[in-house]
XYZ file of C-alpha atoms in Angstrom:
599
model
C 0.000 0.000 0.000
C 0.689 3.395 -0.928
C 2.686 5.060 2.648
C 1.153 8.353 1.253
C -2.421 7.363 0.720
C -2.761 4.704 3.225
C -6.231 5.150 5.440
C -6.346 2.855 7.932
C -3.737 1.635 10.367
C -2.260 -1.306 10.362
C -3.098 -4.151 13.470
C -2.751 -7.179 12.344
C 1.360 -6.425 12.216
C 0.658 -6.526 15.798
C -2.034 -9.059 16.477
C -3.207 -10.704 13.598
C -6.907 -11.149 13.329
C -8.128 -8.886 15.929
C -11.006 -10.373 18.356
C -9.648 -13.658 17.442
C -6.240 -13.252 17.563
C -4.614 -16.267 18.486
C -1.657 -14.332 19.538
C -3.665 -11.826 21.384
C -5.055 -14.897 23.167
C -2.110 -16.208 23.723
C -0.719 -13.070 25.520
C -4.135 -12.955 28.064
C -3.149 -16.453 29.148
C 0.357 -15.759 29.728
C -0.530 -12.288 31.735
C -3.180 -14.490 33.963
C -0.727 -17.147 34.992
C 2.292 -14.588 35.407
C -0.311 -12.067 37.430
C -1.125 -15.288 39.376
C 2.123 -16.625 40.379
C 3.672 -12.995 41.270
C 0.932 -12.393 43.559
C 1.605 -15.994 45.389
C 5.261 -14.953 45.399
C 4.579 -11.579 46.773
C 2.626 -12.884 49.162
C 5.183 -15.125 50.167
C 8.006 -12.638 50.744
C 8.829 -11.899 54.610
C 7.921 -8.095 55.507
C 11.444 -7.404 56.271
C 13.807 -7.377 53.134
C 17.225 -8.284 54.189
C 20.172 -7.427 51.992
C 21.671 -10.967 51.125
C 17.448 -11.135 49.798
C 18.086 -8.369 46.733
C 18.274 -10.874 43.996
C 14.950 -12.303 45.119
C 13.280 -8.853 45.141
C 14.803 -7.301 41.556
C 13.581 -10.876 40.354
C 10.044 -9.862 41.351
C 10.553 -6.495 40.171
C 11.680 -7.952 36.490
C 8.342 -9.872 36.407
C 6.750 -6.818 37.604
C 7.588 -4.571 34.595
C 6.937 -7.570 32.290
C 3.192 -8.039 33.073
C 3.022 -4.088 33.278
C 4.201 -3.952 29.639
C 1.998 -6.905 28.866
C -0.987 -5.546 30.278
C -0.313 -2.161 28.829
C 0.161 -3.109 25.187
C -3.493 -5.276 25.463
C -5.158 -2.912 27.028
C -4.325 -0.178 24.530
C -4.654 -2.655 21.665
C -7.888 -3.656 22.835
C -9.043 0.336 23.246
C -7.576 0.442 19.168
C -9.895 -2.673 18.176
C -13.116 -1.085 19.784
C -12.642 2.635 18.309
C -11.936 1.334 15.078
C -15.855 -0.090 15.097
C -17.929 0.726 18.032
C -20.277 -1.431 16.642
C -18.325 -5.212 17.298
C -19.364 -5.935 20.908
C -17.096 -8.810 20.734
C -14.269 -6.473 22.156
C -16.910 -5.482 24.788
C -15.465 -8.996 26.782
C -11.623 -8.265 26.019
C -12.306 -5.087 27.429
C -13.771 -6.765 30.739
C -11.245 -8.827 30.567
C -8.656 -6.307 30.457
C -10.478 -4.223 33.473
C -9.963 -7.791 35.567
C -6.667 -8.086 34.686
C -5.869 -4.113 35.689
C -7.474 -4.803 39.098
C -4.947 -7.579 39.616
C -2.084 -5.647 38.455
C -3.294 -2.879 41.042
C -3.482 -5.858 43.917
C 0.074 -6.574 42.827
C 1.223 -3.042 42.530
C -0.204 -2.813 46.391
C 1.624 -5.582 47.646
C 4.950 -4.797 46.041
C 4.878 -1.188 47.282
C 3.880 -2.044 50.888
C 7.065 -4.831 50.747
C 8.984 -1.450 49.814
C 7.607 0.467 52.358
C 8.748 -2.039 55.070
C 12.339 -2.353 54.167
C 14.640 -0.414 56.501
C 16.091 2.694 55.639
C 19.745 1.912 55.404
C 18.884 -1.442 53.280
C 16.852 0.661 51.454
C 19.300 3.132 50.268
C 21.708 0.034 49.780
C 19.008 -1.279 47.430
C 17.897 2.494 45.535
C 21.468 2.469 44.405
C 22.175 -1.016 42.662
C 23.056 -0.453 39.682
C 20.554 -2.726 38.259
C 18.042 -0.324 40.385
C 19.321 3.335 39.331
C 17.093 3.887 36.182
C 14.163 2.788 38.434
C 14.422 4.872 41.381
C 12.105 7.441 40.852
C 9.370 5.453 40.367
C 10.342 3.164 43.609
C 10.935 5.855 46.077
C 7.685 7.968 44.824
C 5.687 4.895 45.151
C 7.681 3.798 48.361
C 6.762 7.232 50.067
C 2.912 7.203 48.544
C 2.152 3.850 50.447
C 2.682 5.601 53.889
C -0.390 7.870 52.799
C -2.666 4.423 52.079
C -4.490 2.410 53.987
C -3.344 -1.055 55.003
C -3.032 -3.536 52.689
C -6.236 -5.568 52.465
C -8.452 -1.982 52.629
C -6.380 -1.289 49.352
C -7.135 -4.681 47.750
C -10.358 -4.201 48.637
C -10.697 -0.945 46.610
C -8.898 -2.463 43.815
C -11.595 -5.397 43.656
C -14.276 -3.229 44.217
C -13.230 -0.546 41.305
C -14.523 -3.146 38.271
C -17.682 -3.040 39.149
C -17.746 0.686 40.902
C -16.079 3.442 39.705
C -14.754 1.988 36.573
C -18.100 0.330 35.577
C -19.369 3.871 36.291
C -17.331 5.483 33.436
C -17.630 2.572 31.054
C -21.718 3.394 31.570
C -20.788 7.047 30.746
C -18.809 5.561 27.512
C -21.885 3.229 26.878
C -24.680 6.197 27.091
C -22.061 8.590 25.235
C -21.839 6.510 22.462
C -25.123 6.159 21.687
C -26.864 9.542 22.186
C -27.930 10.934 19.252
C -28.924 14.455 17.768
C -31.740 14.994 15.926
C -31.051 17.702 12.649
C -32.459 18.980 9.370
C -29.759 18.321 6.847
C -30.672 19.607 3.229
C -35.041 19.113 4.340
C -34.009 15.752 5.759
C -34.824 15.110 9.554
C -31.082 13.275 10.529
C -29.539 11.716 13.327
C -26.346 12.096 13.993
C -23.720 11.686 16.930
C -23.147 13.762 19.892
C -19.425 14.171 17.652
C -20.612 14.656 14.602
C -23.441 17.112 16.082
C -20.083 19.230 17.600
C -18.646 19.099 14.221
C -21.741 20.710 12.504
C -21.830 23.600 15.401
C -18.563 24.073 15.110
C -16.762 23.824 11.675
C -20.279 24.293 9.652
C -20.110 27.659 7.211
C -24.102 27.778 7.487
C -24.783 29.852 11.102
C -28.548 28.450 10.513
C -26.674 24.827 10.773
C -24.897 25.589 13.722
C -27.369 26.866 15.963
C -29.798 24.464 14.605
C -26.768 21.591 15.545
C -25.953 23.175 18.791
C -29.953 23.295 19.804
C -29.806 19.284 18.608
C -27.360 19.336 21.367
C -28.733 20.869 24.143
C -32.257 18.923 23.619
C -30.662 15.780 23.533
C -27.937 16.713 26.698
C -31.142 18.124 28.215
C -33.108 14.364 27.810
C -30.315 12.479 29.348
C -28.867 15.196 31.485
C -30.248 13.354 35.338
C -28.529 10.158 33.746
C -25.551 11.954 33.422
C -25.406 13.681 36.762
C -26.498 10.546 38.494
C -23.013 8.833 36.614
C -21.122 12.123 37.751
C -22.329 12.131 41.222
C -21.277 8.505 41.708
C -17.809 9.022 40.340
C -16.482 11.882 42.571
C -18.795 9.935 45.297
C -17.049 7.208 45.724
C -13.735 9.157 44.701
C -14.117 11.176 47.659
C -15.293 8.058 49.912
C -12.079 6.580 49.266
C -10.141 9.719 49.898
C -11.980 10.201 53.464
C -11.183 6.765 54.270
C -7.628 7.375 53.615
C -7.474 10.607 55.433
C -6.584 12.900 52.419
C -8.569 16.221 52.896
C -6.432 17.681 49.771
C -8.930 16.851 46.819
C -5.718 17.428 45.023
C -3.232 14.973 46.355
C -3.756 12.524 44.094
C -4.035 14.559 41.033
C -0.398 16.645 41.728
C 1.285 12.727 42.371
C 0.124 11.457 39.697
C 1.496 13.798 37.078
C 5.065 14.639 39.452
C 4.417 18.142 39.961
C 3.951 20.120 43.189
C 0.357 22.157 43.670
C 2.594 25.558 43.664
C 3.343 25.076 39.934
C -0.537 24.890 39.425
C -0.727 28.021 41.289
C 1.792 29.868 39.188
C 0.095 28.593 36.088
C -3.176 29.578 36.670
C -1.403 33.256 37.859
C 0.370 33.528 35.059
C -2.793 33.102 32.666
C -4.388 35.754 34.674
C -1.617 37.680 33.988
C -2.327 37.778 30.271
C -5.745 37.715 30.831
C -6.189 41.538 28.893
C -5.235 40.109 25.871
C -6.963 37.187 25.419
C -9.895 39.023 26.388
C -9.088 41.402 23.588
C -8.970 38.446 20.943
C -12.786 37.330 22.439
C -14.103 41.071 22.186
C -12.880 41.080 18.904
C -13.883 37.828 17.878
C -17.452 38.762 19.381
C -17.244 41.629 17.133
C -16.223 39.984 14.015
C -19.670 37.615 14.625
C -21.744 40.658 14.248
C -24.924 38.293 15.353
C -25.702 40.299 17.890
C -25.938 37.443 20.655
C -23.243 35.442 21.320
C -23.078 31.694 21.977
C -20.143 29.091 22.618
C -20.365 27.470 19.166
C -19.739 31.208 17.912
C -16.697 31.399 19.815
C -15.611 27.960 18.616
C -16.217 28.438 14.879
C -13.718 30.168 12.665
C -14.379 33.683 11.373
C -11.900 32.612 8.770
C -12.121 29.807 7.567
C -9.470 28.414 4.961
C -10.593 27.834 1.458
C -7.693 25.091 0.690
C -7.819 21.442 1.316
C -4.870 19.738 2.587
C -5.037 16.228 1.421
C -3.793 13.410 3.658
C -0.538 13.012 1.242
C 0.055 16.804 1.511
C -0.591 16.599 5.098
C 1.790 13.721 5.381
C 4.850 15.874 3.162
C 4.302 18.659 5.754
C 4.798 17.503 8.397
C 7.951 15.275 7.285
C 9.590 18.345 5.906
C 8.744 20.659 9.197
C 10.079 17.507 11.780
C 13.341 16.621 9.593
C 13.375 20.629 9.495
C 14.151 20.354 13.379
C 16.082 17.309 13.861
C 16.913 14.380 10.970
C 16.106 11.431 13.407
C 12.573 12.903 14.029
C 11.965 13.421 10.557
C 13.190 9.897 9.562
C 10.775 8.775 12.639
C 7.402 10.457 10.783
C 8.205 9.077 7.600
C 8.555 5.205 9.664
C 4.641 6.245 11.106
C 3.533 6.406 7.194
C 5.477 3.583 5.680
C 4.082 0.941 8.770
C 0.737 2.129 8.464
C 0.294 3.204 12.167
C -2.322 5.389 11.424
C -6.106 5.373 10.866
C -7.636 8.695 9.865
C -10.935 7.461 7.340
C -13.872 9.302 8.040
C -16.204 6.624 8.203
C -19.686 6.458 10.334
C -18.445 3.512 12.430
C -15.371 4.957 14.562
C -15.369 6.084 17.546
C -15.432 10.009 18.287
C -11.946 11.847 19.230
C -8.306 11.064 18.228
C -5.651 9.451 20.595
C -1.895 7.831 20.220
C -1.783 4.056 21.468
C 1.068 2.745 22.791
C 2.056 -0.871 21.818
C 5.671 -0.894 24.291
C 6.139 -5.066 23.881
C 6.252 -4.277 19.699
C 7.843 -0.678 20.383
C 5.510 0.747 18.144
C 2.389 2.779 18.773
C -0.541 3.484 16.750
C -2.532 6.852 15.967
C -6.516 7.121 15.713
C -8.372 10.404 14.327
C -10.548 11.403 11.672
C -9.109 12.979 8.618
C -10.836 15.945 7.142
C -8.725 17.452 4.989
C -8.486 21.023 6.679
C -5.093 22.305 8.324
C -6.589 21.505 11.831
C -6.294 17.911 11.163
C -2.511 17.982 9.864
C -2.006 19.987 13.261
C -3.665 17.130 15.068
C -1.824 14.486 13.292
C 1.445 16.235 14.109
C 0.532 16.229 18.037
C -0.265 12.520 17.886
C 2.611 11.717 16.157
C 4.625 13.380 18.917
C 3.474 10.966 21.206
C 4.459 8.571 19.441
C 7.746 9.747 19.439
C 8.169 10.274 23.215
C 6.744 6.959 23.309
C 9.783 5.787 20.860
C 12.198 7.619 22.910
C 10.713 5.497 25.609
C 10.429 2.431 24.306
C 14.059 1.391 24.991
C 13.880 2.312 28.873
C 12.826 -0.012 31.799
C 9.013 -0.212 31.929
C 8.642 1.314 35.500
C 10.479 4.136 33.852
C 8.407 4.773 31.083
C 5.122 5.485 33.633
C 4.847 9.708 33.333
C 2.239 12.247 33.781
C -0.007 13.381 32.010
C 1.680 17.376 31.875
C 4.538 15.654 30.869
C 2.579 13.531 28.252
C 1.667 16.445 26.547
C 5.365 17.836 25.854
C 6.048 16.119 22.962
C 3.067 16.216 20.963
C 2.189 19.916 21.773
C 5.716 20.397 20.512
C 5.169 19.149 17.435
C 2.179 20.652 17.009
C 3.720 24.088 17.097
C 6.430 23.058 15.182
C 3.958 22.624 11.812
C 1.447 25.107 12.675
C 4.010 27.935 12.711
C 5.652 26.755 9.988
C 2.410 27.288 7.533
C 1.511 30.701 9.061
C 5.086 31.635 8.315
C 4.910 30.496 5.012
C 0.894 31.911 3.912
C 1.497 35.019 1.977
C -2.472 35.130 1.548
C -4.380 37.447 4.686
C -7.059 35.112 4.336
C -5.269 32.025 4.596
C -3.170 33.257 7.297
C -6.572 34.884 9.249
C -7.862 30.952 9.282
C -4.266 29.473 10.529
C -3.748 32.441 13.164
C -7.306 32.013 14.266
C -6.802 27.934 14.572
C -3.482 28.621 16.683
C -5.365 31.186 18.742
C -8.052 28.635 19.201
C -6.129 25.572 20.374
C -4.399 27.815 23.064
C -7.387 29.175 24.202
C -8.390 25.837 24.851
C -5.673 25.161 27.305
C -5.221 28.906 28.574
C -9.396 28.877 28.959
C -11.462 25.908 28.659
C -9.574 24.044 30.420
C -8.281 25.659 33.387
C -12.156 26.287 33.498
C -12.934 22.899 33.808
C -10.412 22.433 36.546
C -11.845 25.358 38.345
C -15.546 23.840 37.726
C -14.924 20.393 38.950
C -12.949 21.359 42.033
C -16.314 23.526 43.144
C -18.159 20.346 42.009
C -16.632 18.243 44.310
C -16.212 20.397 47.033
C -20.230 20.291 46.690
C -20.255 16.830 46.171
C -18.667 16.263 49.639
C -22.272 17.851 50.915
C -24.187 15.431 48.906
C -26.098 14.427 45.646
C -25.680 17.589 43.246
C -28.265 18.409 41.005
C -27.894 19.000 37.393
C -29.086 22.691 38.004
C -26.744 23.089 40.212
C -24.009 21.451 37.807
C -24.913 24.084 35.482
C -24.847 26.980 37.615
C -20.973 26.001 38.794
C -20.022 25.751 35.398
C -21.949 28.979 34.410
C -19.550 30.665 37.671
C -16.764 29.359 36.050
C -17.469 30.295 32.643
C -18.419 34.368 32.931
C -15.807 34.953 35.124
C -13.456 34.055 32.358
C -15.703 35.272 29.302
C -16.836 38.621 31.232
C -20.179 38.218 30.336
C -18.778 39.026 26.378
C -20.635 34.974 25.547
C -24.357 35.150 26.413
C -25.075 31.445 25.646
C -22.846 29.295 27.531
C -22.407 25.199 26.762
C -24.031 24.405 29.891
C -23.963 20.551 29.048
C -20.293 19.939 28.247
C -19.902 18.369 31.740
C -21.724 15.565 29.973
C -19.742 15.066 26.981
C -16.029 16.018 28.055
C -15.300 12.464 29.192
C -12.155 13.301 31.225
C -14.866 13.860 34.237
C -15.497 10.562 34.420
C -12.204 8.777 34.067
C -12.026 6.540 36.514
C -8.199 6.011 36.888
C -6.800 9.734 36.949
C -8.758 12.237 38.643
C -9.067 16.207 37.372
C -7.798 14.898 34.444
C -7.938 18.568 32.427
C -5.148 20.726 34.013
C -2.459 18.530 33.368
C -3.004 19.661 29.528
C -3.021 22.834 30.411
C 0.419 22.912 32.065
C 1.567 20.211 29.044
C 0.727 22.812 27.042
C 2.486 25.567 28.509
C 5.777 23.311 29.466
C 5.933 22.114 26.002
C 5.410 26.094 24.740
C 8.258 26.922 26.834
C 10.716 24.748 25.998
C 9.681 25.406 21.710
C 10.214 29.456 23.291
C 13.492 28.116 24.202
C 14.558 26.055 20.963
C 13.152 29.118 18.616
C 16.059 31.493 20.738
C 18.877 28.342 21.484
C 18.359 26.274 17.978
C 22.136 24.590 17.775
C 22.123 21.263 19.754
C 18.394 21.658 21.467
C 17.403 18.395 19.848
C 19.494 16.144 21.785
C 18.767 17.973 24.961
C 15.361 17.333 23.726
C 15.548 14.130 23.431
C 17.184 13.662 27.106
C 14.317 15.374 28.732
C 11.597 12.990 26.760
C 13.463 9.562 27.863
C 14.196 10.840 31.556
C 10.446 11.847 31.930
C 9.747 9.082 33.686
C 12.587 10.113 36.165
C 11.917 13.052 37.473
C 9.100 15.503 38.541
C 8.028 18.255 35.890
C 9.932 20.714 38.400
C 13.136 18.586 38.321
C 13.236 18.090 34.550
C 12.734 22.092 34.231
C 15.514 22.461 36.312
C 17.768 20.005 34.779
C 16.983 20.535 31.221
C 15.775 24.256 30.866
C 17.576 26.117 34.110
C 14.121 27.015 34.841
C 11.782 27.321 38.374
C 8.514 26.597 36.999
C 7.545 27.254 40.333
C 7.467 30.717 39.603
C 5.634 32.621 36.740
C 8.097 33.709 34.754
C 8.844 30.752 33.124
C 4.734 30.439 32.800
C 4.490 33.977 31.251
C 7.489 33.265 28.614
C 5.734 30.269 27.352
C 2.842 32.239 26.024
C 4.682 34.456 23.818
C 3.826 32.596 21.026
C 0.135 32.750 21.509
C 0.861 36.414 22.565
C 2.735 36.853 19.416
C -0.247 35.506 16.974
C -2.861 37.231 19.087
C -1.558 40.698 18.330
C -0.890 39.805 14.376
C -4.883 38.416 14.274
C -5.524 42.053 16.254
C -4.098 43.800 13.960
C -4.951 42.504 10.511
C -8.637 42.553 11.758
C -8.660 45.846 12.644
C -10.363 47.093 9.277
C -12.884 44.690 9.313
């Protein structure tokens, strides 16, 4: 096939036949027995590690980062299978299976870190600083210090056990429901029905304004139908979130959120400062985008939907030569890397009725590959996306080759790579667009992706931390859902967007993941580290790449504040570092400003 017109990714390289993979089988078998056998062994391990017992404890931890790998790659694969066609329920039972399988791996990860937590401090540091240990040690002392804030070990198995059918089976309802709302609208006379993501797409990207307010009403009837479902799936979530935090005595609703992504609560302070900081400007770009509407009344699909919209299409084998030239443009070995994602077929980008909504970059770490899923228009805003998935794929190659407890990261750190790239091609075609209109569209689709992070989201954070601080009182109501995220909203918009999208609680499905909690802000400060260190390669070009790469393989060594230090001399601690990764937004705000000041 074609590398250059190729549609659809490629699985079967990895596991050939899909539901009935015999290989995939094969793997599910070997991860039960291996699961099963380290937990007897764990179990059988005395409390207190002496030091002539290290061999029999970096054995377990050897078997430990297989299965983690193991279960990884399946459950991603599995999450590939189902997007690819929502409609084969047969992957509705590998994904059980795969949600059994993660609640052993948690009862293991328990154990292990509670036989950490017991060894003595001296053997300990004897231990931290084997050399087989070294490239693990982050991950082993964070994990060793977290189990001190747990509960004992059977109340954590317990919660493990208890997740399938709780909190995860909560979000996998939300998933279920999500997936099969639909919108009722009149395309050409024709009464339609549509997704909940194809429905967004019509409000958003349509040229008719009739079409989008006629797709965003679609929206709000059919959120408004199912809304009590929703809240009732919400509720439960943070519920039994919060139950578990009580039990475990953690009154910070953000503990777990700042751990799990290796940063410290005062960088989300200085963050969040920082963008108030700027806040002028970026209201400037909304008054004048309100302008530029001239309806009158304002909603959010308004603000969403480009005044300028670009009258080229980019066609997947343009979008594909684009990006190649713009990454070998930076560095050779990331350029030779794109061109490997076309010629293996690791993408699927057909826009076909069957896929699931969204995009995402799956990482297969047993094949060292990964695979890409999004929908392929053929505007610039997909080449963008494609360029920020295939950066995760790259940190996930730079990854690939380290120890599997060192590939775990955050998601702010997540987001470096691909947010990187991202700005990498998207500057390159506004630099190059000697057309106002053409570079209106692109400026306007740069200004819009930043807002995203530098509004929307740090909204959402802001919403869901007053939602669960009401939660903690009791059931909330979906009118009172709507008027925290109302709050949230007009205090950023100034009052400047009249109708708000009071139902994208239901629909933003980061709310209900089960496994990482306030899921949102980490993108936001992804975004912003990853701006920051692109501020710094634009100003220090000669020999960034390699330092590059050395922060992306030792981000699964350090916190986000240590790999600042470290890599960029920087305390992200503090806002400057915050307020210098915004000049590029700053930069195309004031060109959109003032090219739009005749109109």
């Amino acid at each position: 096939m074609n590398p250059l017109t190729a549609q659809n990714w490629n699985l079967d390289s990895l596991y050939e036949g899909g539901t009935r993979s015999i290989k995939l089988k094969q793997l599910i078998n070997g991860l039960v027995e291996n699961l099963h056998i380290l937990v007897i062994d764990l179990e059988a391990q005395e409390p207190k590690l002496k030091n002539q017992e290290f061999q029999t404890l970096l054995n377990i931890m050897d078997r430990f980062q297989s299965v983690l790998i193991e279960w990884q790659e399946l459950d991603e694969f599995v999450t590939c299978l189902h997007s690819e066609n929502v409609k084969d329920t047969t992957v509705l039972t590998l994904m059980d299976k795969s949600a059994e399988l993660k609640a052993i791996m948690d009862t293991v990860k328990i154990n292990l870190h509670h036989l950490l937590a017991a060894i003595q401090e001296d053997t300990w540091n004897e231990f931290i600083n084997l050399e087989a240990v070294k490239p693990i040690s982050f991950y082993l002392n964070k994990e060793r210090q977290a189990i001190k804030d747990r509960l004992p070990r059977e109340m954590e198995k317990l919660i493990s056990d208890l997740s399938v059918n709780g909190i995860k089976g909560w979000e996998q309802q939300q998933q279920l429901m999500l997936s099969k709302l639909r919108v009722s609208i009149e395309l050409d006379g024709i009464e339609t029905e549509v997704s909940i993501g194809q429905a967004m797409n019509y409000a958003i990207h349509s040229k008719d304004p009739g079409l989008r307010k006629l797709a965003a009403q679609g929206i709000n009837n059919t959120c408004e139908a199912e809304a009590d479902s929703f809240a009732s799936i919400l509720n439960r979530i943070a519920g039994s979130r919060l139950d578990v935090y009580e039990q475990r005595g953690w009154p910070n609703i953000l503990k777990e959120a700042v751990e799990q992504n290796d940063l410290n609560e005062a960088t989300i302070d200085a963050v969040l400062a920082s963008i108030s900081q700027n806040k002028d400007l970026y209201q400037a770009y909304i008054q004048r985008k309100v302008k530029l509407t001239g309806s009158g009344e304002t909603s959010w699909f308004d603000l969403a939907s480009p005044i300028f919209a670009s009258a080229e299409k980019v066609s997947y084998a343009e979008a594909k030569s684009i990006i190649i030239k713009q990454f070998n443009r930076f560095n050779s070995k990331l350029g030779s890397f794109a061109e490997k994602v076309f010629a293996e077929d690791w993408v699927e980008m057909e826009n076909r009725a069957d896929k699931a909504e969204g995009g995402f970059c799956a990482s297969m770490p047993l094949a060292g590959e990964s695979r890409i899923f999004f929908t392929y228009r053929e505007i610039y805003q997909d080449v963008v996306t494609l360029a920020h998935e295939i950066g995760h794929a790259y940190h996930n190659f730079i990854l690939h080759g380290e120890p599997a407890l060192a590939q775990q990261k955050g998601t702010s750190i997540d987001e470096t790579a691909s947010t990187f790239m991202e700005n990498l091609v998207l500057d390159a075609v506004i630099n190059q667009t000697t057309n106002e209109q053409e570079k209106l569209a692109l400026l306007e689709m740069k200004i819009k992706n930043g807002l995203m992070y530098i509004g929307t989201v740090p909204n959402m954070f802001l919403f869901e931390q007053q939602f669960y601080r009401k939660r903690k009182e009791g059931l909330v109501t979906v009118d009172e859902i709507q008027f925290l995220l109302s709050e949230v909203e007009n205090a950023f918009y100034e009052g400047e967007v009249e109708n708000l999208g009071l139902y994208k609680w239901m629909y933003i499905s980061h709310f209900y993941d089960a496994e990482i909690p306030f899921y949102n802000i980490p993108y936001t400060i992804g975004y912003l580290f990853s701006s920051g260190i692109y501020e710094m390669a634009r100003a220090e070009p000669n020999g960034f790449a390699e330092r590059y790469d050395s922060l992306l393989r030792d981000s699964g060594r350090m916190t986000v504040e240590q790999l600042a230090q470290t890599f960029l001399d920087a305390d992200i601690s503090m806002s400057e570092f915050w307020n210098n990764s915004q000049q590029s937004l700053r930069e195309a705000i004031e060109e959109y400003l003032r090219l739009t000041e005749k109109f």
